[in-house]
Coordinates of C-alpha atoms in Angstrom, one line a residue:
X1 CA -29.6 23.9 27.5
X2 CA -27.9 23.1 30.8
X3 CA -32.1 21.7 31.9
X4 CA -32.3 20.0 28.4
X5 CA -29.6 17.7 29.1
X6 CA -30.1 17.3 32.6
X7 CA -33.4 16.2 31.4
X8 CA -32.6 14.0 28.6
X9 CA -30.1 12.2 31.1
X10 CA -32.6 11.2 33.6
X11 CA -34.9 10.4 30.8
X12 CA -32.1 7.8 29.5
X13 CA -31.7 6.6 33.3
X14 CA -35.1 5.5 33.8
X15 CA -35.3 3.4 31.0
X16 CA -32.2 1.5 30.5
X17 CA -33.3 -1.3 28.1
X18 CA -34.3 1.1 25.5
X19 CA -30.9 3.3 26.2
X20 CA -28.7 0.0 25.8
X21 CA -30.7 -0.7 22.7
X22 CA -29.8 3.0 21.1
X23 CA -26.4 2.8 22.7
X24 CA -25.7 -0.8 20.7
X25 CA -27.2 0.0 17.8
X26 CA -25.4 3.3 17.5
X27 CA -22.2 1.8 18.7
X28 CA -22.1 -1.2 16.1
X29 CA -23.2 1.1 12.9
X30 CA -20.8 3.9 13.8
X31 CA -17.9 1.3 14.7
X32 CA -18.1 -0.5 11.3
X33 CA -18.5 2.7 9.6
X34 CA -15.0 3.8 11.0
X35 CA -13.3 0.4 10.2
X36 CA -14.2 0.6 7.2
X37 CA -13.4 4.4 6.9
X38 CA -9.7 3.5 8.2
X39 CA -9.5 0.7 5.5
X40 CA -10.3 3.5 2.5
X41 CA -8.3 6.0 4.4
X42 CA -5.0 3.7 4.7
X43 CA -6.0 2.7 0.3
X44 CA -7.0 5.4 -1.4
X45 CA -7.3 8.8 0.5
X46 CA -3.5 8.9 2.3
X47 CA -0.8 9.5 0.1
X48 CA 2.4 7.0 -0.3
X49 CA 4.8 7.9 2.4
X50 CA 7.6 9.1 0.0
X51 CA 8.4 12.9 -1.5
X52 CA 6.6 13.5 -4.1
X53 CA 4.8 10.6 -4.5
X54 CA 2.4 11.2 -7.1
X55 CA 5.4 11.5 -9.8
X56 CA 6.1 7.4 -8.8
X57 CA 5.2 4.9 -11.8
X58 CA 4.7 1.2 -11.7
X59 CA 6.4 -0.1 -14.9
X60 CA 5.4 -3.5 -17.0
X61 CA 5.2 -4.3 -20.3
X62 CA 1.6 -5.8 -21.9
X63 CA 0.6 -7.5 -25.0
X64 CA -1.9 -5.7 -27.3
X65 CA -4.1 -8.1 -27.2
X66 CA -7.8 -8.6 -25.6
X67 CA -7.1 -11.1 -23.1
X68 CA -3.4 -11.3 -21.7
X69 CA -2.2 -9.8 -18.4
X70 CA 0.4 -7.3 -18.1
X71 CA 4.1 -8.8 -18.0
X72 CA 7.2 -7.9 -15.9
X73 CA 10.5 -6.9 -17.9
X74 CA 14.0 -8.6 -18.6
X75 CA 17.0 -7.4 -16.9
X76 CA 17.8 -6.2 -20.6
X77 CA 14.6 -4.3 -20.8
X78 CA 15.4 -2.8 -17.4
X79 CA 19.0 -1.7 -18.2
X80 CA 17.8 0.0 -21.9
X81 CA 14.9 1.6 -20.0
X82 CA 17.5 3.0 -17.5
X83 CA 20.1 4.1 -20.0
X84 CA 17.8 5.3 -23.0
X85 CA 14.9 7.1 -21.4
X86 CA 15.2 10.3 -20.1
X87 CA 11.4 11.2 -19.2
X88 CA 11.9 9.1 -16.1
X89 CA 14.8 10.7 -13.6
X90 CA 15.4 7.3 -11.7
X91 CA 14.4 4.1 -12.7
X92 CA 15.0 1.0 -10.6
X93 CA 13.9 -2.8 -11.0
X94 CA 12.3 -5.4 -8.1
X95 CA 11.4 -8.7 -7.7
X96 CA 10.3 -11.0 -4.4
X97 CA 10.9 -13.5 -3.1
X98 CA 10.6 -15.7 0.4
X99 CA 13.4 -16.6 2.6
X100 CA 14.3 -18.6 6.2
X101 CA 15.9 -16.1 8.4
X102 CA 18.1 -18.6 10.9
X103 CA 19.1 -17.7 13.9
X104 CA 19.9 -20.0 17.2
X105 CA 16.8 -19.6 18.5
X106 CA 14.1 -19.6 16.1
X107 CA 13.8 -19.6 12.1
X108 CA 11.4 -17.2 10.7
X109 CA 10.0 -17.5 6.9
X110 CA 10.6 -13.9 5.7
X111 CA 9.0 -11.6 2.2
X112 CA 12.7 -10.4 0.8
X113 CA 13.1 -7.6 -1.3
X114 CA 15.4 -7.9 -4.1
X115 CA 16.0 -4.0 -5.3
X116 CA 18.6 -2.5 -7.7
X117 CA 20.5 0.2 -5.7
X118 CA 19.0 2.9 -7.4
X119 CA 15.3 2.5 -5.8
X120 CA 16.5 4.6 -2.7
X121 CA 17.1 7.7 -4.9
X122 CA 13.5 6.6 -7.1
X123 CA 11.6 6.8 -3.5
X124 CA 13.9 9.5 -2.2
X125 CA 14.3 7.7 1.1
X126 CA 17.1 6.9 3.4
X127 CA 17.7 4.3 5.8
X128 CA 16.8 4.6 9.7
X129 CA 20.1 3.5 10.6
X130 CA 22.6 2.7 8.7
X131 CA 23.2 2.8 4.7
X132 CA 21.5 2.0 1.2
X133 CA 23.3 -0.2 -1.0
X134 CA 26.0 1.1 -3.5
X135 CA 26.0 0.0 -7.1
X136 CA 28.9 -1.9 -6.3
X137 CA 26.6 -4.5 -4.1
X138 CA 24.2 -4.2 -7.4
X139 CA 26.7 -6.2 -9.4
X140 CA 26.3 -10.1 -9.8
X141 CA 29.4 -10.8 -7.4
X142 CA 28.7 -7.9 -4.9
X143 CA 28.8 -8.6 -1.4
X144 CA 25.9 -10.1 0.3
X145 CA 24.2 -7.2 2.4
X146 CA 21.3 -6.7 3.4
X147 CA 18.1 -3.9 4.4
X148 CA 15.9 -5.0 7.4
X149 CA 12.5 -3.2 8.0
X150 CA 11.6 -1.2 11.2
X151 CA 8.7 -4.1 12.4
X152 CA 11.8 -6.8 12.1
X153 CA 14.2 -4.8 13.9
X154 CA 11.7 -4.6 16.8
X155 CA 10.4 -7.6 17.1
X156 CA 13.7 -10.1 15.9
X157 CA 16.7 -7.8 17.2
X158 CA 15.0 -5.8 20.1
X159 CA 15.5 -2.6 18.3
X160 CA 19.0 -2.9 18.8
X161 CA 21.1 0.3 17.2
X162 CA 24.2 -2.0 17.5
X163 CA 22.4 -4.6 14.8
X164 CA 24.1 -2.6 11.6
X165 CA 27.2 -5.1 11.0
X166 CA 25.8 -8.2 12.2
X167 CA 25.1 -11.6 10.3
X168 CA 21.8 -13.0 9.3
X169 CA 21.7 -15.7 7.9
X170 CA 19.2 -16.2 5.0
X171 CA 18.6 -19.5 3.1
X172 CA 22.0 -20.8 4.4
X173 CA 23.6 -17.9 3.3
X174 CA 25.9 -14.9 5.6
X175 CA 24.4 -11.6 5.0
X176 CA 25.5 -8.4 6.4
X177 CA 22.8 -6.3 7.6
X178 CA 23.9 -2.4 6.5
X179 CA 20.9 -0.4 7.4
X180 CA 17.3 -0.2 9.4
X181 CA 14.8 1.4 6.9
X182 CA 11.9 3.6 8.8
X183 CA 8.8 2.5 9.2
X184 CA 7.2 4.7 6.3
X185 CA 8.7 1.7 4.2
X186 CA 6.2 -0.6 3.2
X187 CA 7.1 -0.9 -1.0
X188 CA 6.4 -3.0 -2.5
X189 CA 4.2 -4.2 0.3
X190 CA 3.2 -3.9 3.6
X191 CA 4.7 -7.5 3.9
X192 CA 8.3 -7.0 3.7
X193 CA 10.8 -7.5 6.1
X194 CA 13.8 -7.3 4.5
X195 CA 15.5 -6.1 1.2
X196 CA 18.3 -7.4 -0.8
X197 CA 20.0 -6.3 -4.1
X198 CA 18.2 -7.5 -6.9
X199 CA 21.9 -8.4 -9.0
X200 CA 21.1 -7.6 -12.5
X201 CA 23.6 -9.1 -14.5
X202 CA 25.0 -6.4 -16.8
X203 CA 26.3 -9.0 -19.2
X204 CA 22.5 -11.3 -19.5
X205 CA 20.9 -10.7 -22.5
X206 CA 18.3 -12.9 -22.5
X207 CA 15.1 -11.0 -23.4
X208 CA 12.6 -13.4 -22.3
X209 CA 13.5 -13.7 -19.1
X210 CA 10.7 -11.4 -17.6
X211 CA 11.1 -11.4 -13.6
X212 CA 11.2 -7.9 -13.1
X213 CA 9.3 -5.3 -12.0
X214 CA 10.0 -1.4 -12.4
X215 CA 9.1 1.7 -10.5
X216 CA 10.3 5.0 -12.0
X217 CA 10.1 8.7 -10.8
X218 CA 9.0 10.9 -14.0
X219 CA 11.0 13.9 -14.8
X220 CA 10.2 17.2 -14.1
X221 CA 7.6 18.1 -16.5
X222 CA 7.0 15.0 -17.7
X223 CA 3.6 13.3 -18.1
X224 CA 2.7 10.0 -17.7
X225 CA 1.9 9.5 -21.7
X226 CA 5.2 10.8 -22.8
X227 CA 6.4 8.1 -20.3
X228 CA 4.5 5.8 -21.9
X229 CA 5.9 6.4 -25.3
X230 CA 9.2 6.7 -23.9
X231 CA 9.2 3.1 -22.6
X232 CA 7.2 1.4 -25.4
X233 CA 9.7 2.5 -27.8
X234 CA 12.4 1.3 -25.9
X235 CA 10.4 -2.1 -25.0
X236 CA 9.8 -2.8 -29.4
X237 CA 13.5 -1.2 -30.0
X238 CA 14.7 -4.9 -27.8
X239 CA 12.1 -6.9 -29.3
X240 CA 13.1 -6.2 -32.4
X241 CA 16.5 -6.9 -31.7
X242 CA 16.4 -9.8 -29.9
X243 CA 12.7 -11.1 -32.1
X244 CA 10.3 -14.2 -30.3
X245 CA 9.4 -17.2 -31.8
X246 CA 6.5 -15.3 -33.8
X247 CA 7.1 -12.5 -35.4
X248 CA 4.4 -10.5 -37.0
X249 CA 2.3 -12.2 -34.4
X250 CA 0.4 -10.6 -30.9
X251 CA 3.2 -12.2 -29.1
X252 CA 5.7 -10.8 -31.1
X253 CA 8.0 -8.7 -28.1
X254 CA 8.5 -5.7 -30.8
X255 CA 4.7 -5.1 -30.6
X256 CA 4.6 -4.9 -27.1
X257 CA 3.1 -1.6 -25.2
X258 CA 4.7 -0.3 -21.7
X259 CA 2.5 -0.5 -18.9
X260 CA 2.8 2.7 -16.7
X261 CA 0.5 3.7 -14.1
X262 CA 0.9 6.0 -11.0
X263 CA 2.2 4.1 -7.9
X264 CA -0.7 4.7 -5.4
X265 CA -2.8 3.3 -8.2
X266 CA -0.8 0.5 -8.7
X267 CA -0.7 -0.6 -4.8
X268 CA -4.0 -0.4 -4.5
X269 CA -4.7 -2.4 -8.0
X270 CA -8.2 -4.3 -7.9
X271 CA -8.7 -3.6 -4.5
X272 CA -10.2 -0.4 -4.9
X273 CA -13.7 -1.5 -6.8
X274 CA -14.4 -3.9 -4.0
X275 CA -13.0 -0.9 -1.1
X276 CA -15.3 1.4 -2.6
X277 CA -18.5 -1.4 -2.6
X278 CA -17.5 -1.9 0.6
X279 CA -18.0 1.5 2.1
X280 CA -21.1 2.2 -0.1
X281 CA -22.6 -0.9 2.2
X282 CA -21.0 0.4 5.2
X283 CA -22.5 3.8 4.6
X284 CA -26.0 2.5 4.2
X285 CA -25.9 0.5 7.4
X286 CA -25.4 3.4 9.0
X287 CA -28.1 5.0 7.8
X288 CA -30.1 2.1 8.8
X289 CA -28.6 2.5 12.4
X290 CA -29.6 6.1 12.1
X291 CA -32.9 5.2 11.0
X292 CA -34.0 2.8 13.7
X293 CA -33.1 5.0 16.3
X294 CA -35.5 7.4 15.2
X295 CA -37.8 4.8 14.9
X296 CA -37.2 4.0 18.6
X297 CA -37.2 7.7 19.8
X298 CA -40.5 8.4 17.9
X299 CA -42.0 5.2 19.6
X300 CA -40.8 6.6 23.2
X301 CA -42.9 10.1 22.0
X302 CA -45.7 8.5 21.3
X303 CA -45.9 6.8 24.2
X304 CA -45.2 10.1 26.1
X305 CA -48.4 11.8 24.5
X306 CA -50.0 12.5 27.9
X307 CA -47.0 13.9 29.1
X308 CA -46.2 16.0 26.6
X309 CA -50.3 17.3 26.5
X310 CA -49.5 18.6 30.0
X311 CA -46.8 20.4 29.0
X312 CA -48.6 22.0 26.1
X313 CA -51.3 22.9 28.5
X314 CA -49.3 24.6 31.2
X315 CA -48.1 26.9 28.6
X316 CA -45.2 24.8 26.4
X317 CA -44.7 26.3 22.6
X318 CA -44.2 23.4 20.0
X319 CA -40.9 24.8 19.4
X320 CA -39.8 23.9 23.2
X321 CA -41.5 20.8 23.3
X322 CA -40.0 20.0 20.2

């Protein structure tokens, strides 16, 4: 063996243009194949970085017709699903939106957060540093706090410990900044840098006003379906008491259907059709690679057929020339 690669190495040496060709090709079909590989891995192989992720549930409501896309909820909608369902251990609501952090020496445009308190016990994760907000912030004339992610603690306050208690100042606006969350946070995207409490009025009862999104943790024994019907019930119980502009029509809000899919799915969303295509393509380039590198070592044997003749004649089996 020790001879074998000894021999292969010198072989390589003496012809460097055909080694940097095998080298290059190998390099580039293997390199995309892991980029892409990471891109799958990060989307649909690793699991969401919060216990017991797979019992997590997106939550919207849709019409039941061919044609329209799924529709957040109203804070009323939100506040029934969180009183009345019980297949669903923690419910909380969400919405986003985009903020200027100010500060004396540079203003950054920020992806805010607004959560309902109860999301940290629907993810089962705590802050870094710091606290989560209570359900007293959750109220319309709570305090203004605020949640910054691990990526802006680094890279706006230095990774300061000492940042819990400070001011930021967001839109104009003093907020106190309560906590550092880890760097596992990344809901509902990657893009976030801060969160805020989402405010849901307790007293609104406007059942139109669809802004919100949900994200629930199903019960123990609970399966998505009975979820579902959960939900849907409660979704028709508001739209029938609070009834649109057409009744008896598709856009009717007591005909209206829950939306509940598994949270992985849901961050992935369309993506995953064009991931998949993507590593199909990826995977058959490098077979290509894999292919012409063969082609380019059988080329180098045949040209080695007087060599390897000898060989046979001195007393070489197939196997070892092989």
């Amino acid at each position: 063996m020790t001879y074998d690669l000894w021999f292969a190495l010198r072989r390589l040496r003496l012809r460097p243009l055909h080694t940097a060709v095998i080298v290059l090709t190998l390099g580039l079909g293997i390199g995309a194949a892991l980029a892409v590989f990471a891109v799958v891995d990060a989307l649909l192989l690793r699991p969401l970085p919060f216990p017991n992720a797979d019992r997590l549930v997106r939550i919207t409501q849709e019409i039941p017709a061919a044609g329209f896309p799924e529709l957040n909820v109203s804070g009323l909608v939100y506040r029934r699903v969180r009183s009345d369902v019980r297949s669903l251990s923690a419910v909380a609501a969400y919405d986003v939106r985009d903020a200027n952090l100010v500060r004396s020496e540079e203003t950054r445009r920020l992806s805010v957060a607004q959560v309902s308190a109860s999301l940290f016990d629907v993810l089962q994760l705590r802050p870094r540093l710091g606290r989560p907000f209570t359900a007293a912030e959750d109220m319309p004339d709570g305090a203004r706090v605020l949640l910054i992610s691990d990526r802006l603690w680094r890279s706006t306050y230095n990774a300061d410990p000492g940042v819990v208690g400070a001011v930021a100042m967001l839109e104009g606006e003093p907020f106190t900044i309560i906590g550092v969350m880890p760097p596992t946070m990344a809901f509902p995207s990657r893009d976030i840098a801060a969160w805020e409490p989402v405010r849901v009025d307790p007293a609104a009862i406007d059942p139109f006003q669809n802004r919100y999104t949900m994200v629930g943790r199903l019960g123990d024994g609970v399966s998505i379906d009975q979820a579902h019907g959960d939900i849907t019930a409660t979704i028709r119980a508001v739209g029938r008491e609070y009834p649109g502009p057409h009744p008896g029509s598709a856009l009717d809000p007591a005909g209206y259907l829950a939306h509940v899919r598994p949270l992985a799915q849901a961050v992935v969303g369309d993506a995953q059709p064009v991931v998949l295509l993507l590593l199909g393509g990826v995977l058959m380039l490098l077979l290509l690679t894999c292919a012409n590198v063969a082609n380019l070592q059988l080329a180098g044997v045949m040209l080695r057929g007087e060599e390897l003749a000898v060989r046979g004649a001195l007393g070489a089996t197939r196997a070892r020339i092989v």
